[in-house]
mmCIF file of C-alpha atoms in Angstrom:
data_model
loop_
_atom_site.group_PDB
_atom_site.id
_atom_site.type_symbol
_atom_site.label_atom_id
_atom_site.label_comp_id
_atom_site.label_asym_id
_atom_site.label_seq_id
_atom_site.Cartn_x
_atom_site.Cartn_y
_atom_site.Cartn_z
ATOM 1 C CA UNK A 1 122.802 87.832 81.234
ATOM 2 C CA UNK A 2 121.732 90.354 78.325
ATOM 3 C CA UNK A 3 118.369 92.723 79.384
ATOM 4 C CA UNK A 4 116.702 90.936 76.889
ATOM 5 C CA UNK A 5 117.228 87.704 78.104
ATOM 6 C CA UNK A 6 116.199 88.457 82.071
ATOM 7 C CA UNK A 7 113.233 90.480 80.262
ATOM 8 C CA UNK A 8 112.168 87.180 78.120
ATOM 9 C CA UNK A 9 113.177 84.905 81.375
ATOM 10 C CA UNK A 10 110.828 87.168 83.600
ATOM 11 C CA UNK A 11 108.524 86.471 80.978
ATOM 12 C CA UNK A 12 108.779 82.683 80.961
ATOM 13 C CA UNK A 13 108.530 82.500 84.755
ATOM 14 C CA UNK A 14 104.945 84.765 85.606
ATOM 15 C CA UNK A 15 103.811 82.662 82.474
ATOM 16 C CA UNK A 16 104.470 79.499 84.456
ATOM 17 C CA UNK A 17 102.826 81.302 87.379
ATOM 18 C CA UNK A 18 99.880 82.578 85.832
ATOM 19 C CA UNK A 19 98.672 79.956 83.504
ATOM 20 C CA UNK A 20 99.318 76.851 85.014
ATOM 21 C CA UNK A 21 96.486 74.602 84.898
ATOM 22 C CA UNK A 22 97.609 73.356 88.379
ATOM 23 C CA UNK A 23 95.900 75.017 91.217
ATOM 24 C CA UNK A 24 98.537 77.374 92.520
ATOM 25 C CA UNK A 25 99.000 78.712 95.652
ATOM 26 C CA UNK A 26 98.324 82.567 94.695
ATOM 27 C CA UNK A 27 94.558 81.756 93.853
ATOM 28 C CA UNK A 28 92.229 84.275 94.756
ATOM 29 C CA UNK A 29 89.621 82.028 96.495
ATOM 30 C CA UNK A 30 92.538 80.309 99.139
ATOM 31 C CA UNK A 31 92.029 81.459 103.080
ATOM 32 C CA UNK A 32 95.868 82.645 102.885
ATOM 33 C CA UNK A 33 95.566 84.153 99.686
ATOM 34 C CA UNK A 34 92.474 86.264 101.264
ATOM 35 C CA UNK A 35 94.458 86.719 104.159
ATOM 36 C CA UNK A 36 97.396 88.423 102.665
ATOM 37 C CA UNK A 37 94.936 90.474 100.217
ATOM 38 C CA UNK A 38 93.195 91.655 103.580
ATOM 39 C CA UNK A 39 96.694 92.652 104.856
ATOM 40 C CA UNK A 40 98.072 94.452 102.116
ATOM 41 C CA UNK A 41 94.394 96.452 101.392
ATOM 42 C CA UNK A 42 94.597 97.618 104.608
ATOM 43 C CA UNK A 43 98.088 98.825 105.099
ATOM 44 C CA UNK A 44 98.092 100.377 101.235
ATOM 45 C CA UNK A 45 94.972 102.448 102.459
ATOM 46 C CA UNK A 46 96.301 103.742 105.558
ATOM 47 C CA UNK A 47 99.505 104.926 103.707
ATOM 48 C CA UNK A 48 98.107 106.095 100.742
ATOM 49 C CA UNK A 49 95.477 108.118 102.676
ATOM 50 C CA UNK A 50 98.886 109.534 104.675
ATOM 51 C CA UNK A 51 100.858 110.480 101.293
ATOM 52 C CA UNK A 52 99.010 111.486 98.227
ATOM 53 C CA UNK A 53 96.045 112.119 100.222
ATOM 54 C CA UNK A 54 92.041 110.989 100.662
ATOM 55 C CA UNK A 55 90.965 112.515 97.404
ATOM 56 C CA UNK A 56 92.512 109.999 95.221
ATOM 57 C CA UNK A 57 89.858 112.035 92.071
ATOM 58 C CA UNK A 58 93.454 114.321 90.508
ATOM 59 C CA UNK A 59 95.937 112.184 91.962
ATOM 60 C CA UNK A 60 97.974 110.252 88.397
ATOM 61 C CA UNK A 61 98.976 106.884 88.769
ATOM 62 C CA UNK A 62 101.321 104.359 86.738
ATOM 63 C CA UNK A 63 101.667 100.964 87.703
ATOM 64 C CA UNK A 64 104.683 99.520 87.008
ATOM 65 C CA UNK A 65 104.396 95.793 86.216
ATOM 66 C CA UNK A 66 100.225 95.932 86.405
ATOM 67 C CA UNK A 67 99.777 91.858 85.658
ATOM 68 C CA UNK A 68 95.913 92.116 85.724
ATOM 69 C CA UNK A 69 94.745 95.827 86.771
ATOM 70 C CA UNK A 70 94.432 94.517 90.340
ATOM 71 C CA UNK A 71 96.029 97.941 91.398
ATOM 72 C CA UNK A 72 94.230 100.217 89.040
ATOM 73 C CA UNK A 73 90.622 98.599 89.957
ATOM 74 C CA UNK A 74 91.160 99.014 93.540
ATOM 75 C CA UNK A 75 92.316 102.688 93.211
ATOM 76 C CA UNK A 76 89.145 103.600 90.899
ATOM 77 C CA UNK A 77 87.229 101.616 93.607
ATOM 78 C CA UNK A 78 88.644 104.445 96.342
ATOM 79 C CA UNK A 79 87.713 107.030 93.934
ATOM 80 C CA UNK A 80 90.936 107.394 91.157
ATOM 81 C CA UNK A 81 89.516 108.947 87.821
ATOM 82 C CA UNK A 82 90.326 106.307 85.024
ATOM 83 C CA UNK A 83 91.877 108.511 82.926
ATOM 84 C CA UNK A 84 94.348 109.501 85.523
ATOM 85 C CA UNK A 85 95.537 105.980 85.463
ATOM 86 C CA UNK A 86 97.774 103.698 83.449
ATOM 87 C CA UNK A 87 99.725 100.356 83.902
ATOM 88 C CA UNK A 88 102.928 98.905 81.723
ATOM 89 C CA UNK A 89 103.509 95.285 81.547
ATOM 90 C CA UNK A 90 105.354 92.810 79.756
ATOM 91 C CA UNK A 91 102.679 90.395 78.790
ATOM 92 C CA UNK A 92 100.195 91.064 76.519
ATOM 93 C CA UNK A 93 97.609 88.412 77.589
ATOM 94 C CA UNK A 94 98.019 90.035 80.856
ATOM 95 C CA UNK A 95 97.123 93.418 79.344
ATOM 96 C CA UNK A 96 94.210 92.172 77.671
ATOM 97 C CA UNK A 97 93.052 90.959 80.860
ATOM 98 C CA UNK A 98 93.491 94.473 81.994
ATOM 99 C CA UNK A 99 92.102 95.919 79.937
ATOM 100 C CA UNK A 100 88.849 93.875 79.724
ATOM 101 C CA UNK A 101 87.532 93.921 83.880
ATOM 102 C CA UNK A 102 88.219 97.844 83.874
ATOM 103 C CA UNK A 103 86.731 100.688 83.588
ATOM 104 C CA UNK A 104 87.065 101.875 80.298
ATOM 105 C CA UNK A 105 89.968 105.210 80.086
ATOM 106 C CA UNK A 106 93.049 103.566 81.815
ATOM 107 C CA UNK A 107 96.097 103.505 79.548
ATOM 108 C CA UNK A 108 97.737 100.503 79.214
ATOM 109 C CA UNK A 109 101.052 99.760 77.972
ATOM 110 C CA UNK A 110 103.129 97.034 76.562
ATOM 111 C CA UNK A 111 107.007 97.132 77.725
ATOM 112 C CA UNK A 112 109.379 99.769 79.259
ATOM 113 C CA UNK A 113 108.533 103.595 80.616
ATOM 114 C CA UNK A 114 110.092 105.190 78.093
ATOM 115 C CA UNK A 115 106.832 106.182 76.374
ATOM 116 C CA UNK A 116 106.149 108.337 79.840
ATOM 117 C CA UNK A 117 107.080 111.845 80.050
ATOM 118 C CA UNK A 118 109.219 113.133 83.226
ATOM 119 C CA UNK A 119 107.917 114.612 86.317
ATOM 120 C CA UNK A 120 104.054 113.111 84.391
ATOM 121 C CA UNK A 121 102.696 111.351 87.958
ATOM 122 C CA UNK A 122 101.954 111.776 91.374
ATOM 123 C CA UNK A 123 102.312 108.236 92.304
ATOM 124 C CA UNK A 124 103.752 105.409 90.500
ATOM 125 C CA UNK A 125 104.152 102.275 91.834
ATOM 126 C CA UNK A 126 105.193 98.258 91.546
ATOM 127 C CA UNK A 127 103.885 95.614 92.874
ATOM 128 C CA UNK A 128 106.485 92.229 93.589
ATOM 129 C CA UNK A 129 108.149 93.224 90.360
ATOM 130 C CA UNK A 130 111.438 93.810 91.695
ATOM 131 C CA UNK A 131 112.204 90.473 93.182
ATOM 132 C CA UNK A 132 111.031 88.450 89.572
ATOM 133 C CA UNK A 133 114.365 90.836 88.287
ATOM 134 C CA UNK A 134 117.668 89.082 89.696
ATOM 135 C CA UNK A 135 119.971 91.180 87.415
ATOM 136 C CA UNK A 136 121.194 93.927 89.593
ATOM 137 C CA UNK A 137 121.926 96.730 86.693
ATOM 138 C CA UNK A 138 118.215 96.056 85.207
ATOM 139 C CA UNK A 139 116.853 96.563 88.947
ATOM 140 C CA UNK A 140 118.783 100.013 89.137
ATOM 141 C CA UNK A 141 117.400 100.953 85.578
ATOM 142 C CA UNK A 142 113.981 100.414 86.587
ATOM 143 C CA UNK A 143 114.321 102.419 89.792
ATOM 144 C CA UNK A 144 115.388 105.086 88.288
ATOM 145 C CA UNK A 145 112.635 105.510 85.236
ATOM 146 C CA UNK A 146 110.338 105.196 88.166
ATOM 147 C CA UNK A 147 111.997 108.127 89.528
ATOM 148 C CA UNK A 148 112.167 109.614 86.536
ATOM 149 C CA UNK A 149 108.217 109.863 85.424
ATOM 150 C CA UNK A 150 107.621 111.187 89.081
ATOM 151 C CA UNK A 151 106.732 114.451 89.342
ATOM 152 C CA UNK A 152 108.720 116.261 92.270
ATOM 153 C CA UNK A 153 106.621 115.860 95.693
ATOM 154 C CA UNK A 154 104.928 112.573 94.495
ATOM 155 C CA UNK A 155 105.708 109.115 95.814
ATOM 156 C CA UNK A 156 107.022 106.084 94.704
ATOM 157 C CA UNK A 157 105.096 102.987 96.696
ATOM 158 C CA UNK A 158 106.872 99.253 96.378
ATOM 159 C CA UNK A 159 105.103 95.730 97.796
ATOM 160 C CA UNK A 160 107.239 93.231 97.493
ATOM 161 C CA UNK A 161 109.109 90.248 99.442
ATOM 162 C CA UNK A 162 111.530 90.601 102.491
ATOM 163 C CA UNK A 163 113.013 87.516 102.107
ATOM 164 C CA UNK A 164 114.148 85.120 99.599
ATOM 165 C CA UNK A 165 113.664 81.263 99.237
ATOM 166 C CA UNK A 166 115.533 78.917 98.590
ATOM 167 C CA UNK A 167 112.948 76.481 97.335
ATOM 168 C CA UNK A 168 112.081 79.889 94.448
ATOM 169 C CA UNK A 169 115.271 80.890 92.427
ATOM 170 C CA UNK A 170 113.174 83.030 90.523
ATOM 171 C CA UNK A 171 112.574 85.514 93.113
ATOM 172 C CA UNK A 172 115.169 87.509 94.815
ATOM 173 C CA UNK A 173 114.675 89.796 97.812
ATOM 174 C CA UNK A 174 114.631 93.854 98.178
ATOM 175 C CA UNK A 175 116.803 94.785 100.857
ATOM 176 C CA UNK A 176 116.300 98.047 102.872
ATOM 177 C CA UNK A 177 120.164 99.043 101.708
ATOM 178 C CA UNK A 178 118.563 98.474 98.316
ATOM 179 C CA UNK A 179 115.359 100.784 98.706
ATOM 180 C CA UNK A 180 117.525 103.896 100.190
ATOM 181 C CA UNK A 181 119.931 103.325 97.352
ATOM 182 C CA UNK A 182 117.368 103.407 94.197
ATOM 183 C CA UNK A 183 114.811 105.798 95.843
ATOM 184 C CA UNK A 184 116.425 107.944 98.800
ATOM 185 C CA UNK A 185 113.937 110.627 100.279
ATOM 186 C CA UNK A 186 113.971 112.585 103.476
ATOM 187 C CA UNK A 187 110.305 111.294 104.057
ATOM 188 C CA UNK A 188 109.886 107.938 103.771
ATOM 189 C CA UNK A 189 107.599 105.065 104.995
ATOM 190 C CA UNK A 190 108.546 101.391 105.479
ATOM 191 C CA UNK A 191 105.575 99.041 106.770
ATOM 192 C CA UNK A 192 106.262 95.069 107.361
ATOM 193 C CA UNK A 193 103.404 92.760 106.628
ATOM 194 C CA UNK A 194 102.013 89.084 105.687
ATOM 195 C CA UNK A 195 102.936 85.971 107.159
ATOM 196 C CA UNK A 196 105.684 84.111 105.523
ATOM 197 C CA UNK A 197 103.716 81.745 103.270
ATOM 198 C CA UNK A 198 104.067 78.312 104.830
ATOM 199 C CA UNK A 199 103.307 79.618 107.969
ATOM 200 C CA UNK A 200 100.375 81.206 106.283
ATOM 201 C CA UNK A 201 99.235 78.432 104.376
ATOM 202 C CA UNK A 202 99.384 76.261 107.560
ATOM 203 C CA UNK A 203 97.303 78.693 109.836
ATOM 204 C CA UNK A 204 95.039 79.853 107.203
ATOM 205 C CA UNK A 205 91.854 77.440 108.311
ATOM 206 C CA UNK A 206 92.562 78.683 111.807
ATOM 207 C CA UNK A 207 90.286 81.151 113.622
ATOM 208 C CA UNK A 208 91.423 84.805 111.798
ATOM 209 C CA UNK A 209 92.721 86.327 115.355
ATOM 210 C CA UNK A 210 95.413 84.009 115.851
ATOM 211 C CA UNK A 211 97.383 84.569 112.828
ATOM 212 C CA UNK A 212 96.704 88.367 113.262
ATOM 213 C CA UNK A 213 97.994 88.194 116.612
ATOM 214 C CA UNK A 214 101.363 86.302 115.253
ATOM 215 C CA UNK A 215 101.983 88.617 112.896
ATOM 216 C CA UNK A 216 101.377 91.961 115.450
ATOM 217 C CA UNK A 217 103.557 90.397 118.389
ATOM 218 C CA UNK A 218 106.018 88.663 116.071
ATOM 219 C CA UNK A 219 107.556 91.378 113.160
ATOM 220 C CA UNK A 220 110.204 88.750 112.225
ATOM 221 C CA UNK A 221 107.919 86.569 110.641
ATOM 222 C CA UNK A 222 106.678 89.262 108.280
ATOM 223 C CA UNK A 223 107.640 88.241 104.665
ATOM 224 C CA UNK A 224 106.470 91.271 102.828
ATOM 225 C CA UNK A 225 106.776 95.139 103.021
ATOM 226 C CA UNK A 226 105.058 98.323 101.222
ATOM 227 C CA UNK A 227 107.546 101.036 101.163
ATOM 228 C CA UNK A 228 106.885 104.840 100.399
ATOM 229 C CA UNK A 229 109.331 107.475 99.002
ATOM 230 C CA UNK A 230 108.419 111.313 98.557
ATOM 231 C CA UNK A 231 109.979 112.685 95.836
ATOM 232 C CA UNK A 232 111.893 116.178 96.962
ATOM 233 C CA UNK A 233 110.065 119.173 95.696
#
C-alpha cells in the first residue's frame, strides 16, 4: 500500500469512528469510557510529574495525531502555557474542533512534522495513533520525526493498545520489541493500564472497586500502555 493510501485509509476509518451518528462505544458520558479516562489521567500525571517535571509553565509540547485537543486542554489545565503547545492531525474538522474549545495560542497543524524544526520540544507525544497505521515502513517514519523534533533530554510519551482484535482490522498492536526499536533510551518508563474493553464494558455499572481491584491483581488483562522515552543528552 502507497503512504498516501494508508494516510487517506486512516482517514476514512477515525471518520467512521468519529462521526457516526450511532452511539459508539468511545462516548465521553459511558461508565467505561469514564473509567478508562480516570485510568489514563492518573497514570499520565504520575509520569509526567516524574519526567519533564511539575512545572509544566516552559515545558513545549507537540501532539502527534491531536483528534480534538483532548491532550493539549488537559496539559494547559495542569498549568502548560498555550503558546508552548501545538498538535498535527490529519483531519481538518478535527482541527477545527481543536481549535475552537481551546485556549486561544496553541498551534495547530494540518498533516506531517515536517513543518517542525529539530531538537524544537521537550515532550512530544501520540495518543493511539500508532495502532490506526498497519503499514510497518510509515510506523518507522513517524517514530523517527518524533525523534527528530525532540530536543536531546526530552521525552517521547505513547498511549496506545497492547493487544489487537480480531473483531477491529483497523487497529494493529505496539509491541514492546517495537517501542525499543523506534525509540531506544537508557531511561525509559513502561506502565500497563485499562481493562480490555469487553471486560470493561461488562463491569462498568459495577461498584468502581471491583474493576480497580481486577485490573491491580490481574496485569494480563491490561489492554493499554503509556510508555516514556528520554531522549540522550
Amino acid at each position: 500500500m502507497s503512504k498516501q493510501a494508508e494516510q487517506e485509509r486512516i482517514k476514512h476509518v477515525y471518520r467512521h469512528w468519529h462521526g457516526s451518528a450511532t452511539p459508539g462505544r468511545q462516548d465521553w458520558h459511558r461508565p467505561d469510557t469514564v473509567s478508562r479516562e480516570a485510568a489514563r489521567t492518573r497514570v499520565l500525571a504520575g509520569l509526567l510529574a516524574r519526567t519533564v517535571g511539575r512545572d509544566l509553565s516552559a515545558v513545549r509540547v507537540l501532539d502527534v495525531g491531536c483528534g480534538s485537543g483532548a491532550f493539549l486542554r488537559q496539559l494547559i489545565d495542569w498549568g502548560a502555557t498555550p503558546s508552548h503547545l501545538a498538535g498535527t492531525e490529519l483531519q481538518q474538522e478535527r482541527l477545527d474542533h481543536a481549535r475552537l474549545h481551546t485556549a486561544p495560542g496553541v498551534r495547530w497543524h494540518l498533516g506531517r512534522l515536517d513543518a517542525f524544526a529539530d531538537n524544537s520540544v521537550d515532550l512530544v507525544s501520540a495518543h493511539a495513533v500508532f495502532s490506526a497505521i498497519l503499514d510497518e515502513d510509515m510506523r518507522r517514519e513517524l517514530a523517527t520525526e518524533m525523534w527528530r523534533v525532540l530536543k536531546p533530554g526530552g521525552w517521547a510519551m505513547l498511549f496506545d493498545v497492547r493487544y489487537g482484535s480480531p473483531r477491529n482490522t483497523s487497529v494493529r498492536k505496539l509491541t514492546e520489541v517495537e517501542l525499543l526499536r523506534f525509540w531506544p533510551a537508557e531511561q525509559r518508563h513502561y506502565r500497563t493500564l485499562v481493562l480490555a474493553p469487553p471486560l470493561g464494558r461488562a463491569m462498568a455499572r459495577l461498584p468502581w472497586l471491583l474493576p480497580e481491584l481486577l485490573g491491580a491483581l490481574v496485569p494480563l488483562l491490561r489492554s493499554h500502555f503509556i510508555y516514556m522515552a528520554r531522549k540522550e543528552p
